[in-house]
mmCIF file of C-alpha atoms in Angstrom:
data_model
loop_
_atom_site.group_PDB
_atom_site.id
_atom_site.type_symbol
_atom_site.label_atom_id
_atom_site.label_comp_id
_atom_site.label_asym_id
_atom_site.label_seq_id
_atom_site.Cartn_x
_atom_site.Cartn_y
_atom_site.Cartn_z
ATOM 1 C CA MET A 1 125.525 93.416 290.681
ATOM 2 C CA THR A 2 126.876 94.985 287.199
ATOM 3 C CA ASP A 3 127.596 99.122 288.207
ATOM 4 C CA SER A 4 124.004 99.202 285.161
ATOM 5 C CA ALA A 5 122.189 102.870 284.900
ATOM 6 C CA ILE A 6 119.890 99.623 285.227
ATOM 7 C CA ARG A 7 118.749 97.893 288.078
ATOM 8 C CA HIS A 8 116.814 94.337 287.950
ATOM 9 C CA THR A 9 114.526 92.222 289.352
ATOM 10 C CA ALA A 10 115.143 87.699 288.416
ATOM 11 C CA PHE A 11 112.718 84.793 288.926
ATOM 12 C CA GLY A 12 114.219 81.287 288.030
ATOM 13 C CA ASP A 13 116.839 79.621 286.553
ATOM 14 C CA GLY A 14 117.413 78.624 282.736
ATOM 15 C CA THR A 15 117.454 80.420 280.110
ATOM 16 C CA PRO A 16 117.274 84.553 279.322
ATOM 17 C CA LEU A 17 113.673 86.247 279.019
ATOM 18 C CA VAL A 18 114.824 89.735 279.203
ATOM 19 C CA LEU A 19 110.455 92.041 280.664
ATOM 20 C CA ILE A 20 111.265 95.787 279.205
ATOM 21 C CA HIS A 21 108.204 97.701 280.537
ATOM 22 C CA GLY A 22 107.097 101.050 279.406
ATOM 23 C CA TYR A 23 107.172 105.036 280.075
ATOM 24 C CA THR A 24 106.268 105.970 283.195
ATOM 25 C CA VAL A 25 105.620 102.309 285.163
ATOM 26 C CA ASP A 26 108.603 100.158 286.187
ATOM 27 C CA HIS A 27 108.467 95.816 285.961
ATOM 28 C CA ARG A 28 105.212 95.640 287.680
ATOM 29 C CA VAL A 29 103.480 96.503 284.710
ATOM 30 C CA LEU A 30 104.727 92.726 283.390
ATOM 31 C CA PHE A 31 104.299 90.846 286.841
ATOM 32 C CA PRO A 32 100.494 89.595 285.038
ATOM 33 C CA LEU A 33 102.221 87.491 282.762
ATOM 34 C CA GLU A 34 104.228 85.568 285.874
ATOM 35 C CA PRO A 35 101.698 83.114 286.130
ATOM 36 C CA VAL A 36 102.516 81.766 282.592
ATOM 37 C CA PHE A 37 105.692 80.302 284.173
ATOM 38 C CA ALA A 38 104.150 77.790 286.703
ATOM 39 C CA ASP A 39 103.926 74.838 284.604
ATOM 40 C CA ARG A 40 106.705 76.202 282.779
ATOM 41 C CA PRO A 41 110.253 75.365 284.278
ATOM 42 C CA GLY A 42 113.672 76.647 282.415
ATOM 43 C CA TRP A 43 112.957 80.282 281.877
ATOM 44 C CA GLN A 44 115.159 82.707 284.064
ATOM 45 C CA ARG A 45 112.643 86.346 283.698
ATOM 46 C CA LEU A 46 114.716 89.421 284.157
ATOM 47 C CA TYR A 47 112.566 92.134 285.098
ATOM 48 C CA LEU A 48 113.902 95.058 283.978
ATOM 49 C CA ASP A 49 113.960 98.782 285.735
ATOM 50 C CA LEU A 50 114.765 101.432 282.851
ATOM 51 C CA PRO A 51 117.295 104.644 283.847
ATOM 52 C CA GLY A 52 115.041 107.108 285.915
ATOM 53 C CA HIS A 53 112.241 104.500 285.977
ATOM 54 C CA GLY A 54 111.823 102.428 289.613
ATOM 55 C CA ALA A 55 114.537 101.327 291.386
ATOM 56 C CA SER A 56 116.897 102.770 288.405
ATOM 57 C CA PRO A 57 118.239 106.207 289.118
ATOM 58 C CA ARG A 58 118.377 108.676 285.673
ATOM 59 C CA LEU A 59 120.975 108.516 283.418
ATOM 60 C CA PRO A 60 123.221 111.349 284.345
ATOM 61 C CA GLY A 61 123.349 112.209 280.497
ATOM 62 C CA PRO A 62 119.960 113.883 278.920
ATOM 63 C CA THR A 63 117.193 111.109 279.143
ATOM 64 C CA SER A 64 116.592 110.450 274.675
ATOM 65 C CA ALA A 65 115.593 106.903 273.299
ATOM 66 C CA GLU A 66 119.054 106.069 271.365
ATOM 67 C CA ALA A 67 119.960 106.873 275.493
ATOM 68 C CA LEU A 68 118.200 103.740 277.099
ATOM 69 C CA ALA A 69 118.576 101.658 274.635
ATOM 70 C CA GLU A 70 122.662 101.772 274.937
ATOM 71 C CA ALA A 71 121.255 101.298 278.528
ATOM 72 C CA VAL A 72 119.923 98.314 277.395
ATOM 73 C CA PHE A 73 122.191 96.752 275.323
ATOM 74 C CA ALA A 74 125.459 97.482 277.538
ATOM 75 C CA TRP A 75 123.107 95.620 280.541
ATOM 76 C CA ILE A 76 122.744 92.900 278.269
ATOM 77 C CA ASP A 77 126.674 92.402 277.713
ATOM 78 C CA ALA A 78 127.073 93.041 281.164
ATOM 79 C CA GLU A 79 124.907 90.364 282.542
ATOM 80 C CA LEU A 80 124.030 88.339 279.109
ATOM 81 C CA GLY A 81 127.108 88.130 277.179
ATOM 82 C CA THR A 82 126.721 85.598 273.876
ATOM 83 C CA ARG A 83 124.048 83.918 275.608
ATOM 84 C CA PRO A 84 120.832 83.055 273.231
ATOM 85 C CA PHE A 85 118.058 84.993 275.176
ATOM 86 C CA ALA A 86 114.429 86.059 274.181
ATOM 87 C CA VAL A 87 112.463 89.494 275.062
ATOM 88 C CA VAL A 88 109.565 91.247 276.010
ATOM 89 C CA GLY A 89 108.085 94.864 275.504
ATOM 90 C CA GLN A 90 105.490 96.199 276.259
ATOM 91 C CA SER A 91 104.205 100.441 275.300
ATOM 92 C CA PHE A 92 107.910 102.411 274.794
ATOM 93 C CA GLY A 93 109.744 98.919 276.041
ATOM 94 C CA GLY A 94 108.044 97.520 272.541
ATOM 95 C CA GLN A 95 110.549 99.643 271.106
ATOM 96 C CA LEU A 96 113.473 98.495 273.009
ATOM 97 C CA ALA A 97 112.699 94.990 272.371
ATOM 98 C CA ARG A 98 112.710 95.654 268.616
ATOM 99 C CA ALA A 99 116.520 97.427 269.088
ATOM 100 C CA VAL A 100 117.215 94.444 271.073
ATOM 101 C CA THR A 101 115.906 92.501 268.498
ATOM 102 C CA ALA A 102 117.920 94.306 265.312
ATOM 103 C CA ARG A 103 121.311 94.626 267.864
ATOM 104 C CA TYR A 104 121.995 90.973 268.403
ATOM 105 C CA GLY A 105 120.523 89.266 265.870
ATOM 106 C CA GLU A 106 120.336 85.656 266.212
ATOM 107 C CA GLN A 107 121.158 85.771 269.774
ATOM 108 C CA VAL A 108 117.481 86.645 270.491
ATOM 109 C CA LEU A 109 115.300 83.467 269.589
ATOM 110 C CA GLY A 110 112.163 85.809 269.545
ATOM 111 C CA SER A 111 110.423 88.410 271.463
ATOM 112 C CA ALA A 112 106.625 89.144 272.118
ATOM 113 C CA LEU A 113 105.328 92.574 271.767
ATOM 114 C CA LEU A 114 102.166 94.007 274.331
ATOM 115 C CA ALA A 115 100.937 97.718 272.803
ATOM 116 C CA PRO A 116 104.613 99.248 271.668
ATOM 117 C CA VAL A 117 105.485 101.930 270.020
ATOM 118 C CA VAL A 118 105.698 102.399 266.812
ATOM 119 C CA ALA A 119 105.196 105.764 265.706
ATOM 120 C CA TRP A 120 106.024 109.373 266.878
ATOM 121 C CA TYR A 121 101.985 110.383 268.618
ATOM 122 C CA ASP A 122 102.137 112.939 265.255
ATOM 123 C CA ASP A 123 102.121 110.165 263.261
ATOM 124 C CA ARG A 124 100.637 107.544 265.303
ATOM 125 C CA THR A 125 96.808 105.550 263.327
ATOM 126 C CA LEU A 126 94.346 105.874 266.260
ATOM 127 C CA PRO A 127 90.959 104.641 266.909
ATOM 128 C CA ALA A 128 88.634 107.160 268.938
ATOM 129 C CA GLN A 129 89.219 106.796 272.729
ATOM 130 C CA THR A 130 86.371 104.115 273.448
ATOM 131 C CA VAL A 131 84.680 102.729 277.322
ATOM 132 C CA VAL A 132 82.954 99.359 277.195
ATOM 133 C CA GLU A 133 82.094 99.806 280.169
ATOM 134 C CA ARG A 134 82.519 103.482 282.671
ATOM 135 C CA ASP A 135 81.897 103.683 286.958
ATOM 136 C CA GLN A 136 80.979 107.629 287.353
ATOM 137 C CA GLU A 137 80.743 106.014 291.089
ATOM 138 C CA LEU A 138 84.453 105.281 290.959
ATOM 139 C CA LEU A 139 85.973 107.469 288.816
ATOM 140 C CA ASP A 140 84.240 110.522 291.177
ATOM 141 C CA ARG A 141 85.891 109.580 294.045
ATOM 142 C CA LEU A 142 89.311 108.903 292.634
ATOM 143 C CA PRO A 143 92.013 111.191 292.252
ATOM 144 C CA ALA A 144 92.174 113.597 289.648
ATOM 145 C CA ALA A 145 95.445 113.172 288.444
ATOM 146 C CA GLU A 146 94.654 109.058 289.014
ATOM 147 C CA ARG A 147 91.446 109.483 286.824
ATOM 148 C CA GLU A 148 93.129 111.145 284.010
ATOM 149 C CA LEU A 149 95.259 107.744 283.556
ATOM 150 C CA PHE A 150 92.959 105.578 284.127
ATOM 151 C CA GLU A 151 90.462 106.997 281.855
ATOM 152 C CA TYR A 152 93.921 106.995 279.224
ATOM 153 C CA ILE A 153 95.154 103.914 279.277
ATOM 154 C CA THR A 154 92.245 101.816 280.405
ATOM 155 C CA ALA A 155 88.349 100.683 278.234
ATOM 156 C CA ARG A 156 87.255 99.242 281.035
ATOM 157 C CA LEU A 157 86.136 102.043 283.392
ATOM 158 C CA ASP A 158 84.952 99.670 286.115
ATOM 159 C CA LYS A 159 86.636 98.786 289.915
ATOM 160 C CA ARG A 160 88.103 95.449 289.176
ATOM 161 C CA SER A 161 90.163 97.170 286.089
ATOM 162 C CA TRP A 162 90.938 100.099 289.324
ATOM 163 C CA GLU A 163 91.881 97.713 291.099
ATOM 164 C CA LEU A 164 94.666 95.877 288.375
ATOM 165 C CA VAL A 165 95.528 99.151 287.306
ATOM 166 C CA GLU A 166 96.501 100.017 291.277
ATOM 167 C CA GLN A 167 98.369 96.961 291.795
ATOM 168 C CA TYR A 168 100.584 96.948 289.173
ATOM 169 C CA VAL A 169 100.450 100.531 287.120
ATOM 170 C CA LEU A 170 100.440 103.178 289.787
ATOM 171 C CA PRO A 171 103.585 101.838 291.990
ATOM 172 C CA GLY A 172 106.210 102.273 289.249
ATOM 173 C CA TRP A 173 104.300 105.015 287.862
ATOM 174 C CA ARG A 174 104.416 107.092 291.355
ATOM 175 C CA VAL A 175 108.142 106.970 291.433
ATOM 176 C CA HIS A 176 109.427 107.626 288.277
ATOM 177 C CA ASP A 177 111.134 110.753 287.442
ATOM 178 C CA ARG A 178 109.618 113.809 286.091
ATOM 179 C CA ALA A 179 112.389 115.151 285.257
ATOM 180 C CA ALA A 180 113.228 112.417 283.167
ATOM 181 C CA ALA A 181 109.925 111.675 281.355
ATOM 182 C CA ALA A 182 110.187 114.835 280.429
ATOM 183 C CA GLU A 183 113.310 114.823 278.392
ATOM 184 C CA LEU A 184 112.215 111.073 277.235
ATOM 185 C CA GLU A 185 109.280 112.422 275.685
ATOM 186 C CA ALA A 186 111.217 114.954 272.821
ATOM 187 C CA ALA A 187 113.472 112.396 271.696
ATOM 188 C CA PHE A 188 111.094 110.014 271.770
ATOM 189 C CA MET A 189 111.879 107.747 269.114
ATOM 190 C CA LEU A 190 114.410 105.912 268.486
ATOM 191 C CA PRO A 191 116.937 107.811 264.865
ATOM 192 C CA HIS A 192 115.163 105.215 262.857
ATOM 193 C CA TRP A 193 113.551 101.699 263.194
ATOM 194 C CA PRO A 194 114.979 98.810 264.054
ATOM 195 C CA GLU A 195 114.115 96.641 261.761
ATOM 196 C CA ARG A 196 115.323 98.644 258.786
ATOM 197 C CA GLN A 197 119.298 98.375 260.212
ATOM 198 C CA ALA A 198 119.099 94.707 259.860
ATOM 199 C CA PRO A 199 117.943 91.230 257.510
ATOM 200 C CA GLU A 200 114.695 90.422 258.742
ATOM 201 C CA HIS A 201 114.564 88.075 261.905
ATOM 202 C CA ARG A 202 113.313 84.488 261.475
ATOM 203 C CA GLY A 203 112.699 83.771 265.898
ATOM 204 C CA ARG A 204 109.508 83.445 266.786
ATOM 205 C CA HIS A 205 107.835 86.505 267.489
ATOM 206 C CA LEU A 206 104.370 87.394 269.034
ATOM 207 C CA LEU A 207 102.911 90.892 268.367
ATOM 208 C CA VAL A 208 99.194 92.193 270.853
ATOM 209 C CA THR A 209 97.378 95.137 270.386
ATOM 210 C CA THR A 210 94.018 96.358 270.922
ATOM 211 C CA ARG A 211 90.943 98.424 269.415
ATOM 212 C CA GLN A 212 90.459 100.361 271.819
ATOM 213 C CA ASP A 213 93.999 101.232 272.830
ATOM 214 C CA ALA A 214 94.107 104.983 272.255
ATOM 215 C CA LEU A 215 98.149 105.897 273.235
ATOM 216 C CA VAL A 216 100.070 103.174 270.428
ATOM 217 C CA GLY A 217 97.243 102.512 268.479
ATOM 218 C CA TRP A 218 96.884 98.970 266.807
ATOM 219 C CA ARG A 219 97.556 99.490 263.429
ATOM 220 C CA ASP A 220 100.569 101.317 262.217
ATOM 221 C CA GLN A 221 102.276 97.731 264.004
ATOM 222 C CA LEU A 222 100.835 95.636 261.764
ATOM 223 C CA ALA A 223 103.651 97.317 259.662
ATOM 224 C CA LEU A 224 106.194 95.069 261.835
ATOM 225 C CA LEU A 225 104.330 91.639 259.980
ATOM 226 C CA ASP A 226 106.980 92.362 257.112
ATOM 227 C CA HIS A 227 109.440 92.489 259.239
ATOM 228 C CA TYR A 228 109.574 89.570 261.241
ATOM 229 C CA PRO A 229 108.800 86.375 258.649
ATOM 230 C CA ARG A 230 107.394 84.100 262.060
ATOM 231 C CA LEU A 231 104.979 86.760 263.257
ATOM 232 C CA ALA A 232 101.967 86.157 265.493
ATOM 233 C CA ALA A 233 100.090 88.708 265.344
ATOM 234 C CA THR A 234 97.089 89.412 267.772
ATOM 235 C CA VAL A 235 94.373 92.809 268.472
ATOM 236 C CA LEU A 236 92.134 92.301 270.954
ATOM 237 C CA ASP A 237 88.810 93.723 271.457
ATOM 238 C CA GLY A 238 87.139 95.342 274.709
ATOM 239 C CA VAL A 239 90.411 96.290 275.759
ATOM 240 C CA GLY A 240 93.245 98.808 276.399
ATOM 241 C CA HIS A 241 96.849 100.615 276.106
ATOM 242 C CA ASN A 242 97.575 97.215 278.812
ATOM 243 C CA PRO A 243 96.042 94.424 277.353
ATOM 244 C CA GLN A 244 98.675 92.357 279.987
ATOM 245 C CA VAL A 245 97.433 93.892 282.526
ATOM 246 C CA GLU A 246 93.672 94.080 281.591
ATOM 247 C CA SER A 247 93.237 91.548 279.877
ATOM 248 C CA ALA A 248 95.268 89.251 281.181
ATOM 249 C CA GLU A 249 94.086 85.772 280.825
ATOM 250 C CA ALA A 250 93.828 86.398 277.538
ATOM 251 C CA VAL A 251 97.491 87.496 277.248
ATOM 252 C CA ARG A 252 98.713 84.407 279.143
ATOM 253 C CA GLY A 253 97.450 82.780 276.999
ATOM 254 C CA LEU A 254 99.086 84.136 274.096
ATOM 255 C CA PHE A 255 102.127 84.759 275.426
ATOM 256 C CA GLY A 256 101.849 80.304 276.783
ATOM 257 C CA ALA A 257 101.934 79.244 273.617
ATOM 258 C CA TRP A 258 104.727 81.965 271.954
ATOM 259 C CA LEU A 259 106.866 80.401 274.932
ATOM 260 C CA ASP A 260 105.856 77.132 273.955
ATOM 261 C CA GLU A 261 106.830 77.933 270.126
ATOM 262 C CA LEU A 262 110.393 79.253 271.781
ATOM 263 C CA ALA A 263 111.032 76.155 273.535
ATOM 264 C CA ARG A 264 110.834 73.758 270.471
ATOM 265 C CA PRO A 265 113.765 72.738 269.254
#
């Protein structure tokens, strides 16, 4: 263990795969990807907890997107050195994953971006909030704060979706540092689009967005196609903001195909 501000959970051995979660959750939100590795040995999965999330203490100074990016860079420098690696970013973690790719260039084999943040709230092109399925009796039984979160991030408001949110989303949401999160919300975007500070990246990349994501949307993310010549983009239907949770089977298929591309000589 280094003295990094970031704690991480590791599985497997081989080429490092750095996984970065989103805002006010922790590394467990990305655990639905784990079954993909059952028949894909050779990947060391490094699930980060960003400062102020999960097991990682908040930063000693103000929390901002730029400060969290610097913390991730410091962790990569300490843990990986010059080893080639790939990166996964979910929601806010997608913004950081893009910054990692811009910073480390050819050392990064590629990235998988799951509903990534690309714009500030006021600048996002968002679809109308749409509910595909609703179990009102279930919703009426939930605590108000958890019901509000569930309705905000999920398109299918049914028992199965709630069980998945309970398993993968709520554990991190319940323990995140509220004060640090408030600071981050006030400085949520990096000063510049990471891609505009770096040349085109020709590794293999994956973008997964959803039609019903009323939090970050899907249209703005398509601008990333101009910066990544080998980017495969998919827009899923009937899914909210956490596609790897709510539509795990579909995302695992896309994610597995991306890993296979990375492994090609």
